Tab-separated table of C-alpha atoms and ligand atoms in Angstrom:
chain	number	residue	atom	x	y	z
A	1	MET	CA	0.000	0.000	0.000
A	2	THR	CA	1.673	3.180	-1.139
A	3	GLN	CA	-1.111	5.767	-0.888
A	4	GLN	CA	-1.964	7.304	2.444
A	5	THR	CA	-5.333	6.522	4.001
A	6	ASN	CA	-7.059	8.398	6.818
A	7	GLN	CA	-4.822	8.264	9.884
A	8	SER	CA	-7.712	7.782	12.337
A	9	TRP	CA	-9.471	4.869	10.746
A	10	GLY	CA	-7.528	4.024	7.581
A	11	GLY	CA	-6.020	0.777	8.881
A	12	ARG	CA	-8.366	-1.549	7.014
A	13	PHE	CA	-8.552	0.539	3.829
A	14	SER	CA	-6.589	-0.225	0.685
A	15	GLU	CA	-7.085	3.080	-1.103
A	16	PRO	CA	-7.565	6.626	0.060
A	17	THR	CA	-10.998	8.211	0.150
A	18	ASP	CA	-12.081	9.802	-3.086
A	19	ALA	CA	-11.384	13.536	-2.831
A	20	PHE	CA	-14.971	14.472	-3.540
A	21	VAL	CA	-16.275	11.921	-1.039
A	22	ALA	CA	-13.898	13.273	1.605
A	23	ALA	CA	-15.269	16.777	1.117
A	24	PHE	CA	-18.845	15.506	0.856
A	25	THR	CA	-18.702	13.576	4.111
A	26	ALA	CA	-16.651	16.095	6.096
A	27	SER	CA	-18.382	18.168	8.740
A	28	ILE	CA	-15.497	20.401	9.805
A	29	GLY	CA	-16.937	23.265	7.738
A	30	PHE	CA	-19.709	23.653	10.281
A	31	ASP	CA	-18.852	21.595	13.375
A	32	LYS	CA	-15.738	23.720	14.000
A	33	ARG	CA	-18.104	25.914	15.958
A	34	LEU	CA	-18.129	23.167	18.606
A	35	TYR	CA	-14.400	23.473	19.355
A	36	HIS	CA	-14.813	24.823	22.875
A	37	HIS	CA	-17.303	22.166	23.875
A	38	ASP	CA	-15.273	19.424	22.216
A	39	ILE	CA	-12.216	20.442	24.218
A	40	ARG	CA	-14.227	20.764	27.391
A	41	GLY	CA	-15.622	17.262	26.911
A	42	SER	CA	-12.159	15.857	26.201
A	43	ILE	CA	-10.664	17.438	29.311
A	44	ALA	CA	-13.412	15.882	31.435
A	45	HIS	CA	-12.938	12.526	29.715
A	46	ALA	CA	-9.156	12.573	30.322
A	47	THR	CA	-9.690	13.618	33.927
A	48	MET	CA	-12.083	10.728	34.485
A	49	LEU	CA	-9.717	8.286	32.745
A	50	SER	CA	-6.906	9.253	35.104
A	51	GLN	CA	-9.176	8.911	38.142
A	52	VAL	CA	-9.985	5.330	37.207
A	53	GLY	CA	-6.354	4.552	36.403
A	54	VAL	CA	-6.596	4.263	32.606
A	55	LEU	CA	-4.346	7.307	32.139
A	56	THR	CA	-1.528	8.392	34.452
A	57	GLU	CA	-1.712	11.826	36.031
A	58	ASP	CA	1.179	12.940	33.829
A	59	GLU	CA	-0.630	11.796	30.721
A	60	ARG	CA	-3.768	13.581	31.871
A	61	ASP	CA	-1.845	16.788	32.511
A	62	ALA	CA	-0.119	16.639	29.143
A	63	ILE	CA	-3.485	16.168	27.449
A	64	ILE	CA	-5.138	19.004	29.356
A	65	ASP	CA	-2.245	21.399	28.689
A	66	GLY	CA	-2.167	20.427	25.038
A	67	LEU	CA	-5.934	20.921	24.633
A	68	SER	CA	-5.812	24.271	26.426
A	69	ASP	CA	-3.033	25.381	24.072
A	70	ILE	CA	-5.095	24.302	21.092
A	71	GLU	CA	-8.076	26.280	22.341
A	72	ARG	CA	-5.888	29.362	22.584
A	73	ASP	CA	-4.573	28.733	19.065
A	74	ILE	CA	-8.104	28.445	17.727
A	75	GLU	CA	-9.180	31.618	19.444
A	76	ALA	CA	-6.143	33.448	18.096
A	77	GLY	CA	-7.092	32.250	14.605
A	78	ASN	CA	-3.918	30.161	14.341
A	79	ILE	CA	-5.435	26.968	13.157
A	80	GLU	CA	-6.160	25.649	9.726
A	81	TRP	CA	-8.976	23.175	9.670
A	82	SER	CA	-8.392	20.139	7.529
A	83	VAL	CA	-11.134	18.553	5.470
A	84	ALA	CA	-9.028	15.406	5.301
A	85	LEU	CA	-9.454	15.161	9.057
A	86	GLU	CA	-13.220	15.212	8.568
A	87	ASP	CA	-14.551	16.796	11.684
A	88	ILE	CA	-13.801	18.847	14.764
A	89	HIS	CA	-12.940	15.784	16.834
A	90	MET	CA	-10.219	14.484	14.557
A	91	ASN	CA	-8.882	17.931	13.764
A	92	ILE	CA	-8.317	18.594	17.439
A	93	GLU	CA	-7.006	15.123	18.194
A	94	ALA	CA	-4.498	15.263	15.325
A	95	ARG	CA	-3.261	18.605	16.518
A	96	LEU	CA	-2.972	17.302	20.058
A	97	THR	CA	-0.853	14.416	18.863
A	98	ASP	CA	1.346	16.828	16.895
A	99	LYS	CA	1.849	18.804	20.085
A	100	ILE	CA	2.297	16.156	22.770
A	101	GLY	CA	3.150	13.024	20.798
A	102	ILE	CA	1.914	9.541	21.549
A	103	THR	CA	-0.027	10.577	24.682
A	104	GLY	CA	-2.366	12.508	22.419
A	105	LYS	CA	-3.368	9.223	20.834
A	106	LYS	CA	-4.511	7.901	24.214
A	107	LEU	CA	-7.243	10.514	24.636
A	108	HIS	CA	-9.704	8.529	22.553
A	109	THR	CA	-9.498	5.510	24.883
A	110	GLY	CA	-12.931	4.328	25.928
A	111	ARG	CA	-14.902	6.680	23.738
A	112	SER	CA	-16.075	7.056	20.150
A	113	ARG	CA	-16.901	10.029	18.023
A	114	ASN	CA	-20.488	8.888	18.337
A	115	ASP	CA	-20.750	9.604	22.046
A	116	GLN	CA	-18.340	12.517	21.672
A	117	ILE	CA	-20.465	14.423	19.159
A	118	ALA	CA	-23.649	13.757	21.114
A	119	THR	CA	-21.915	15.205	24.172
A	120	ASP	CA	-20.559	18.213	22.295
A	121	ILE	CA	-23.939	19.243	20.904
A	122	ARG	CA	-25.563	18.924	24.300
A	123	LEU	CA	-22.870	21.056	25.931
A	124	TYR	CA	-23.170	23.610	23.146
A	125	LEU	CA	-26.954	23.709	23.243
A	126	ARG	CA	-27.042	23.983	27.021
A	127	ASP	CA	-24.888	27.135	26.874
A	128	GLU	CA	-27.024	28.586	24.113
A	129	ILE	CA	-30.211	27.771	26.008
A	130	ASP	CA	-28.854	29.681	28.986
A	131	ALA	CA	-28.053	32.693	26.808
A	132	ILE	CA	-31.512	32.538	25.203
A	133	ASP	CA	-33.090	32.233	28.643
A	134	LEU	CA	-31.573	35.603	29.583
A	135	GLU	CA	-32.850	37.182	26.369
A	136	LEU	CA	-36.345	35.888	27.091
A	137	THR	CA	-36.189	37.407	30.551
A	138	ARG	CA	-35.117	40.741	29.074
A	139	LEU	CA	-37.909	40.666	26.500
A	140	ARG	CA	-40.526	39.832	29.130
A	141	GLU	CA	-39.280	42.634	31.351
A	142	GLY	CA	-39.535	45.052	28.424
A	143	MET	CA	-43.090	43.939	27.733
A	144	ILE	CA	-44.145	44.271	31.348
A	145	THR	CA	-42.635	47.760	31.559
A	146	LEU	CA	-44.422	48.820	28.361
A	147	ALA	CA	-47.716	47.317	29.559
A	148	ASP	CA	-47.517	49.125	32.865
A	149	ARG	CA	-46.727	52.409	31.111
A	150	GLU	CA	-49.684	51.969	28.735
A	151	ALA	CA	-52.215	50.581	31.225
A	152	ASP	CA	-54.608	53.491	30.589
A	153	THR	CA	-54.065	53.821	26.845
A	154	ILE	CA	-57.231	52.925	24.985
A	155	MET	CA	-57.190	51.249	21.585
A	156	PRO	CA	-59.624	49.148	19.604
A	157	GLY	CA	-59.450	45.437	20.290
A	158	PHE	CA	-60.012	43.284	17.231
A	159	THR	CA	-61.587	40.029	16.207
A	160	HIS	CA	-61.350	39.121	12.524
A	161	LEU	CA	-59.212	42.282	12.383
A	162	GLN	CA	-62.478	44.217	12.669
A	163	THR	CA	-62.980	46.619	15.542
A	164	ALA	CA	-64.555	44.583	18.336
A	165	GLN	CA	-64.371	46.224	21.760
A	166	PRO	CA	-62.091	48.795	23.292
A	167	VAL	CA	-59.108	47.419	25.177
A	168	THR	CA	-56.120	48.998	26.790
A	169	PHE	CA	-52.809	48.841	24.986
A	170	GLY	CA	-51.213	47.569	28.194
A	171	HIS	CA	-53.635	44.655	28.150
A	172	HIS	CA	-52.662	43.821	24.579
A	173	VAL	CA	-48.953	43.895	25.445
A	174	LEU	CA	-49.545	41.596	28.412
A	175	ALA	CA	-51.149	39.124	26.022
A	176	TRP	CA	-47.805	39.045	24.185
A	177	GLN	CA	-46.043	38.547	27.493
A	178	GLU	CA	-48.167	35.477	28.222
A	179	MET	CA	-47.104	33.922	24.908
A	180	ILE	CA	-43.429	34.503	25.622
A	181	ALA	CA	-43.791	33.265	29.206
A	182	ARG	CA	-45.024	29.914	27.858
A	183	ASP	CA	-42.053	29.767	25.475
A	184	HIS	CA	-39.758	30.478	28.388
A	185	GLU	CA	-41.228	27.533	30.306
A	186	ARG	CA	-40.860	25.289	27.280
A	187	LEU	CA	-37.202	26.244	26.959
A	188	ARG	CA	-36.527	25.395	30.601
A	189	ASP	CA	-38.294	22.105	30.158
A	190	CYS	CA	-36.231	21.296	27.073
A	191	ARG	CA	-33.015	22.034	29.010
A	192	LYS	CA	-33.751	19.172	31.405
A	193	ARG	CA	-33.552	16.650	28.584
A	194	VAL	CA	-30.523	18.328	27.015
A	195	ASN	CA	-28.615	18.050	30.258
A	196	VAL	CA	-27.901	14.305	30.166
A	197	LEU	CA	-24.450	12.832	29.434
A	198	PRO	CA	-23.995	10.495	26.427
A	199	LEU	CA	-20.238	10.047	26.935
A	200	GLY	CA	-19.358	6.508	27.959
A	201	ALA	CA	-21.788	5.019	25.470
A	202	ALA	CA	-18.744	4.835	23.172
A	203	ALA	CA	-19.701	3.676	19.664
A	204	LEU	CA	-22.980	2.117	20.777
A	205	ALA	CA	-22.535	-0.598	23.382
A	206	GLY	CA	-20.409	0.984	26.079
A	207	THR	CA	-16.734	0.285	26.678
A	208	THR	CA	-14.583	-2.372	28.317
A	209	TYR	CA	-12.553	0.188	30.308
A	210	PRO	CA	-13.482	0.758	33.955
A	211	ILE	CA	-14.947	4.198	33.269
A	212	ASP	CA	-16.948	6.164	35.819
A	213	ARG	CA	-19.669	8.039	33.972
A	214	HIS	CA	-20.890	9.755	37.123
A	215	VAL	CA	-17.532	11.491	37.414
A	216	THR	CA	-17.682	12.709	33.802
A	217	ALA	CA	-21.277	13.820	34.255
A	218	GLU	CA	-20.367	15.805	37.310
A	219	LEU	CA	-17.288	17.380	35.726
A	220	LEU	CA	-19.413	18.590	32.820
A	221	GLY	CA	-22.374	19.710	34.912
A	222	PHE	CA	-24.772	17.110	33.518
A	223	ASP	CA	-27.617	15.927	35.735
A	224	ARG	CA	-26.878	12.255	35.068
A	225	PRO	CA	-25.340	9.821	32.589
A	226	ALA	CA	-27.728	8.685	29.850
A	227	GLU	CA	-29.264	5.388	30.894
A	228	ASN	CA	-28.861	3.387	27.693
A	229	SER	CA	-25.807	3.470	25.428
A	230	LEU	CA	-27.737	2.789	22.206
A	231	ASP	CA	-30.174	5.575	22.935
A	232	ALA	CA	-27.398	7.895	24.116
A	233	VAL	CA	-25.582	7.960	20.766
A	234	SER	CA	-28.656	8.082	18.601
A	235	ASP	CA	-31.048	10.360	20.462
A	236	ARG	CA	-31.573	13.784	18.919
A	237	ASP	CA	-34.966	14.440	20.505
A	238	PHE	CA	-33.461	17.310	22.444
A	239	ALA	CA	-32.546	19.102	19.197
A	240	ILE	CA	-36.070	18.574	17.895
A	241	GLU	CA	-37.470	19.857	21.170
A	242	PHE	CA	-35.307	22.936	20.926
A	243	THR	CA	-36.449	23.650	17.370
A	244	SER	CA	-40.054	23.055	18.476
A	245	PHE	CA	-39.550	25.637	21.170
A	246	ALA	CA	-37.944	27.908	18.567
A	247	SER	CA	-40.827	27.398	16.134
A	248	LEU	CA	-43.439	28.326	18.716
A	249	LEU	CA	-41.402	31.315	19.797
A	250	LEU	CA	-40.970	32.540	16.229
A	251	MET	CA	-44.656	31.928	15.558
A	252	HIS	CA	-45.381	34.262	18.474
A	253	LEU	CA	-42.804	36.812	17.359
A	254	SER	CA	-44.290	36.716	13.856
A	255	ARG	CA	-47.737	37.483	15.238
A	256	ILE	CA	-46.394	40.401	17.232
A	257	SER	CA	-44.398	41.511	14.182
A	258	GLU	CA	-47.477	41.475	12.025
A	259	GLU	CA	-49.259	43.748	14.497
A	260	LEU	CA	-46.300	46.102	14.666
A	261	VAL	CA	-46.129	46.276	10.877
A	262	LEU	CA	-49.852	47.020	10.614
A	263	TRP	CA	-49.880	49.478	13.463
A	264	SER	CA	-46.958	51.503	12.183
A	265	SER	CA	-48.682	52.002	8.809
A	266	ALA	CA	-50.331	55.325	7.977
A	267	GLN	CA	-53.652	53.481	7.799
A	268	PHE	CA	-53.537	52.343	11.432
A	269	ASP	CA	-51.092	54.903	12.803
A	270	PHE	CA	-51.164	53.366	16.309
A	271	ILE	CA	-47.463	53.321	17.068
A	272	ASP	CA	-44.143	54.770	16.146
A	273	LEU	CA	-41.122	52.513	15.972
A	274	PRO	CA	-37.982	54.492	16.714
A	275	ASP	CA	-35.925	55.202	13.591
A	276	ARG	CA	-33.102	52.944	14.713
A	277	PHE	CA	-35.314	49.902	14.081
A	278	CYS	CA	-36.392	51.014	10.631
A	279	THR	CA	-34.864	51.772	7.260
A	280	GLY	CA	-35.786	54.028	4.382
A	281	SER	CA	-36.388	53.487	0.712
A	282	SER	CA	-33.818	54.358	-1.957
A	283	ILE	CA	-36.540	55.664	-4.254
A	284	MET	CA	-39.437	56.854	-2.055
A	285	PRO	CA	-38.119	59.561	0.246
A	286	GLN	CA	-41.147	59.505	2.541
A	287	LYS	CA	-40.761	55.822	3.475
A	288	LYS	CA	-39.895	54.498	6.899
A	289	ASN	CA	-40.106	50.743	6.771
A	290	PRO	CA	-40.553	48.502	9.832
A	291	ASP	CA	-37.708	46.207	8.761
A	292	VAL	CA	-37.038	44.562	12.100
A	293	PRO	CA	-40.540	43.150	12.617
A	294	GLU	CA	-40.795	42.274	8.926
A	295	LEU	CA	-37.543	40.356	9.027
A	296	VAL	CA	-38.473	38.522	12.212
A	297	ARG	CA	-41.777	37.576	10.605
A	298	GLY	CA	-39.831	36.268	7.616
A	299	LYS	CA	-37.284	34.343	9.670
A	300	THR	CA	-40.077	32.258	11.145
A	301	GLY	CA	-40.043	30.266	7.908
A	302	ARG	CA	-36.488	29.040	8.237
A	303	VAL	CA	-37.013	27.925	11.824
A	304	TYR	CA	-40.130	25.926	10.915
A	305	GLY	CA	-38.040	24.456	8.104
A	306	HIS	CA	-35.336	23.374	10.553
A	307	LEU	CA	-37.921	21.648	12.732
A	308	MET	CA	-39.164	19.734	9.683
A	309	SER	CA	-35.566	18.897	8.684
A	310	LEU	CA	-34.767	17.435	12.063
A	311	LEU	CA	-38.002	15.474	12.367
A	312	THR	CA	-37.452	14.043	8.903
A	313	LEU	CA	-33.775	13.397	9.612
A	314	MET	CA	-34.674	11.186	12.545
A	315	LYS	CA	-37.647	9.483	10.972
A	316	SER	CA	-37.168	5.715	10.569
A	317	GLN	CA	-33.525	5.763	11.649
A	318	PRO	CA	-32.589	2.395	13.054
A	319	LEU	CA	-30.549	2.290	16.244
A	320	ALA	CA	-27.905	3.344	16.945
A	321	TYR	CA	-25.695	6.070	15.413
A	322	ASN	CA	-26.042	6.712	11.689
A	323	LYS	CA	-24.079	9.166	9.601
A	324	ASP	CA	-27.378	10.895	8.858
A	325	ASN	CA	-27.043	12.428	12.295
A	326	GLN	CA	-24.263	14.686	11.093
A	327	GLU	CA	-27.053	16.600	9.354
A	328	ASP	CA	-28.458	17.689	12.710
A	329	LYS	CA	-25.976	20.502	13.168
A	330	GLU	CA	-26.746	23.113	10.552
A	331	PRO	CA	-30.489	23.272	11.298
A	332	LEU	CA	-29.761	23.416	15.006
A	333	PHE	CA	-27.056	26.073	14.702
A	334	ASP	CA	-29.175	28.225	12.438
A	335	SER	CA	-32.176	27.888	14.758
A	336	VAL	CA	-30.030	29.036	17.677
A	337	ASP	CA	-28.603	31.974	15.723
A	338	THR	CA	-32.005	33.003	14.439
A	339	VAL	CA	-33.643	32.841	17.856
A	340	LYS	CA	-30.831	34.841	19.430
A	341	GLY	CA	-30.927	37.502	16.731
A	342	CYS	CA	-34.692	37.878	16.844
A	343	LEU	CA	-34.762	38.060	20.631
A	344	ARG	CA	-31.966	40.592	20.713
A	345	ALA	CA	-33.856	42.805	18.249
A	346	PHE	CA	-37.175	42.387	20.038
A	347	GLY	CA	-35.665	42.931	23.478
A	348	ASP	CA	-34.363	46.309	22.297
A	349	MET	CA	-37.401	47.297	20.261
A	350	ILE	CA	-40.412	46.389	22.407
A	351	PRO	CA	-39.836	48.800	25.310
A	352	ALA	CA	-38.989	51.513	22.770
A	353	ILE	CA	-42.394	51.352	21.057
A	354	GLU	CA	-44.130	54.714	21.196
A	355	ALA	CA	-47.903	54.528	21.443
A	356	LYS	CA	-49.826	57.186	19.508
A	357	ASN	CA	-52.522	57.506	22.120
A	358	ALA	CA	-54.759	60.016	20.352
A	359	SER	CA	-54.828	58.023	17.168
A	360	MET	CA	-55.549	54.745	18.962
A	361	TYR	CA	-58.318	56.433	20.919
A	362	GLU	CA	-59.859	57.874	17.781
A	363	ALA	CA	-59.843	54.455	16.091
A	364	ALA	CA	-61.566	52.890	19.094
A	365	ARG	CA	-64.171	55.657	19.086
A	366	LYS	CA	-65.020	55.142	15.444
A	367	GLY	CA	-65.766	51.481	15.084
A	368	PHE	CA	-68.904	51.136	17.285
A	369	SER	CA	-66.633	49.420	19.751
A	370	THR	CA	-69.022	50.055	22.654
A	371	ALA	CA	-71.948	48.263	21.012
A	372	THR	CA	-71.641	45.333	23.414
A	373	ASP	CA	-71.652	47.782	26.310
A	374	LEU	CA	-74.967	49.162	25.067
A	375	ALA	CA	-76.398	45.647	24.855
A	376	ASP	CA	-75.177	44.875	28.386
A	377	TYR	CA	-76.787	48.153	29.544
A	378	LEU	CA	-80.124	47.091	28.066
A	379	VAL	CA	-79.853	43.711	29.768
A	380	ARG	CA	-79.361	45.502	33.077
A	381	GLN	CA	-82.591	47.427	32.285
A	382	GLY	CA	-84.408	44.088	32.013
A	383	VAL	CA	-84.213	43.491	28.234
A	384	ALA	CA	-83.372	39.890	27.156
A	385	PHE	CA	-79.882	39.657	25.640
A	386	ARG	CA	-81.068	38.529	22.181
A	387	ASP	CA	-83.521	41.446	22.016
A	388	ALA	CA	-80.818	43.796	23.236
A	389	HIS	CA	-78.534	42.507	20.474
A	390	GLU	CA	-81.203	43.310	17.883
A	391	ILE	CA	-81.823	46.804	19.298
A	392	VAL	CA	-78.119	47.621	19.232
A	393	GLY	CA	-77.795	46.221	15.726
A	394	LYS	CA	-80.450	48.666	14.564
A	395	SER	CA	-78.744	51.548	16.394
A	396	VAL	CA	-75.466	50.671	14.648
A	397	ALA	CA	-77.192	50.589	11.261
A	398	TYR	CA	-78.576	54.038	12.024
A	399	GLY	CA	-75.087	55.170	13.042
A	400	ILE	CA	-73.590	53.928	9.774
A	401	GLU	CA	-76.310	55.752	7.848
A	402	THR	CA	-75.871	59.032	9.704
A	403	GLY	CA	-72.092	58.810	10.244
A	404	LYS	CA	-72.450	58.896	14.040
A	405	ASP	CA	-70.883	56.701	16.679
A	406	LEU	CA	-73.222	55.480	19.448
A	407	SER	CA	-71.802	57.973	21.923
A	408	GLU	CA	-72.448	60.813	19.463
A	409	MET	CA	-76.191	60.146	19.228
A	410	THR	CA	-78.649	62.135	21.293
A	411	LEU	CA	-80.805	60.428	23.875
A	412	SER	CA	-83.890	60.803	21.683
A	413	GLU	CA	-82.056	59.271	18.746
A	414	LEU	CA	-81.182	56.275	20.898
A	415	LYS	CA	-84.684	56.068	22.309
A	416	GLN	CA	-86.013	55.358	18.783
A	417	PHE	CA	-84.646	51.852	19.274
A	418	SER	CA	-85.607	51.274	22.922
A	419	ASP	CA	-87.380	53.550	25.343
A	420	THR	CA	-85.657	51.837	28.269
A	421	ILE	CA	-82.546	53.848	27.371
A	422	GLU	CA	-81.956	56.751	29.751
A	423	GLN	CA	-79.386	59.521	30.190
A	424	ASP	CA	-77.049	57.252	32.181
A	425	VAL	CA	-76.388	55.259	28.980
A	426	PHE	CA	-73.657	57.739	28.064
A	427	GLU	CA	-71.527	56.513	30.974
A	428	VAL	CA	-71.315	53.059	29.421
A	429	LEU	CA	-70.847	54.373	25.912
A	430	THR	CA	-67.573	56.087	26.748
A	431	LEU	CA	-64.414	54.170	25.998
A	432	GLU	CA	-63.129	54.751	29.525
A	433	GLY	CA	-66.336	53.358	30.998
A	434	SER	CA	-66.187	50.380	28.680
A	435	VAL	CA	-62.667	49.287	29.601
A	436	ALA	CA	-63.084	50.088	33.309
A	437	ALA	CA	-66.178	47.861	33.429
A	438	ARG	CA	-64.132	44.766	32.504
A	439	ASN	CA	-62.886	44.730	36.010
A	440	HIS	CA	-61.918	41.162	36.866
A	441	ILE	CA	-58.804	39.070	36.671
A	442	GLY	CA	-57.792	38.779	33.019
A	443	GLY	CA	-59.960	41.761	32.021
A	444	THR	CA	-58.824	44.913	30.267
A	445	ALA	CA	-59.613	47.486	33.017
A	446	PRO	CA	-56.550	49.675	33.663
A	447	ASN	CA	-56.345	48.699	37.332
A	448	GLN	CA	-56.465	45.027	36.338
A	449	VAL	CA	-53.719	45.598	33.796
A	450	ARG	CA	-51.528	47.199	36.432
A	451	ALA	CA	-52.188	44.348	38.852
A	452	SER	CA	-51.534	41.813	36.124
A	453	ALA	CA	-48.254	43.518	35.204
A	454	GLN	CA	-47.195	43.312	38.829
A	455	ARG	CA	-48.055	39.614	38.984
A	456	ALA	CA	-46.135	39.051	35.753
A	457	ARG	CA	-43.128	40.772	37.296
A	458	ASP	CA	-43.350	38.614	40.428
A	459	THR	CA	-43.790	35.426	38.407
A	460	LEU	CA	-40.805	36.295	36.259
A	461	ALA	CA	-38.651	37.140	39.280
A	462	HIS	CA	-39.585	33.838	40.850
A	463	PHE	CA	-38.949	31.960	37.610
A	464	THR	CA	-35.517	33.455	37.159
A	465	GLY	CA	-34.707	33.122	40.852
A	466	GLY	CA	-34.079	36.850	41.159
A	467	THR	CA	-35.899	39.600	42.964
A	468	ALA	CA	-38.736	41.708	41.625
A	469	GLN	CA	-37.604	45.077	40.302
B	1	LIG	N1	-19.140	14.297	12.287
B	1	LIG	C1	-19.911	13.261	12.911
B	1	LIG	C2	-21.301	13.800	13.252
B	1	LIG	O1	-21.461	14.977	13.200
B	1	LIG	C3	-19.236	12.801	14.157
B	1	LIG	C4	-19.509	11.382	14.498
B	1	LIG	C5	-18.974	10.518	13.434
B	1	LIG	N2	-19.027	9.158	13.770
B	1	LIG	C6	-18.760	8.219	12.849
B	1	LIG	N3	-18.805	7.020	13.248
B	1	LIG	N4	-18.507	8.522	11.617
B	1	LIG	O2	-22.219	13.077	13.530
């Protein structure tokens, strides 16, 4: 045999890998991002191996020093990744052996790249989950602050995007906060299943060395070693769970985005997004486009796509590891990056939203949004609800014909439809009266919104283990 085969597994091969196949099967182009977690996992593995007597303390120290050097080299940009070395694991191991000689070749004792990669992704994802957790906290705080500030601001509430009943803007923002709070819980829940150690499963069946997986788990901050070696190397549920979380989160952000886009249009004119979140048009000088919410709305598509990719990737895979699994990384990495970017943008933008109170108020005044209040008033006067509904329907038809809102009609105009209507009707026809009357937990009354914002703050403080601000 004259030609060189892969140094890590080439022993049984009689010809080198085809150059295209080497590039096609290599993952270094994207898994290089795992270098820190790969090194961290290797240091823990070497430490455990020395504790159980498989490596000497000197060998362990040489390995740890060598790996720490390599991490510094990578961070300084002094490393050239080799496609011939396939992936992050073999790139680092080859470099370690270059640095410290034969001891470097002992690092892989009692493990396989199958349990190594599963460990690396979990370590990586756990760190990213923790960073995303902080962004979710910041976004929720921004929403609660905005809601509290706008507890008295009246706007139309919509169903079917038609004016329905007046609500307070603070109430609307707290609805967003509820969505994000559920996402936050889902992320925490997902973390529990990420935080399990695959290492020790080796290729699929475990290893003949006297390893102590509890030690490795503890060194890496995992809750426990994975129970079954076959499952440990093949399970990617946690990545699917993360992208499910991400899909729901982006679905929520896209809904909020859609509202922000609509509301910042001249037609709605409910809010102003500060200029720093918008861009202009190269041809239409008057334009101020809500790019950030539009882009977040658009990015939802790629995250849903990643969820579908991962579900399909895992579908019908027989146990245990299969090379297919290498395809888990790009969807996962892009989901993480997308979520972080969107949350960063939203965390900055949400508390900076400026409500155009007068314009919101005017819109709520126009759309017969207190029609239900009039019906409820009639019911209190002893009219059956269905009859009240009919009476109000006729009043609205009259309003459309004459261009008057209910509150703009005179008492005698209103009395045409029911003589049970008296002067006190005008109290319920005001927008303030309408929102204040929804005075129960979960209702839109300003005092309820303030109380709800306070509860949201307390819940969040409790959830994050901090103190209420
Ligand atoms: N690059 C591989 C992956 O991402 C690492 C594990 C490879 N294992 C193997 N037996 N080829 O899944």
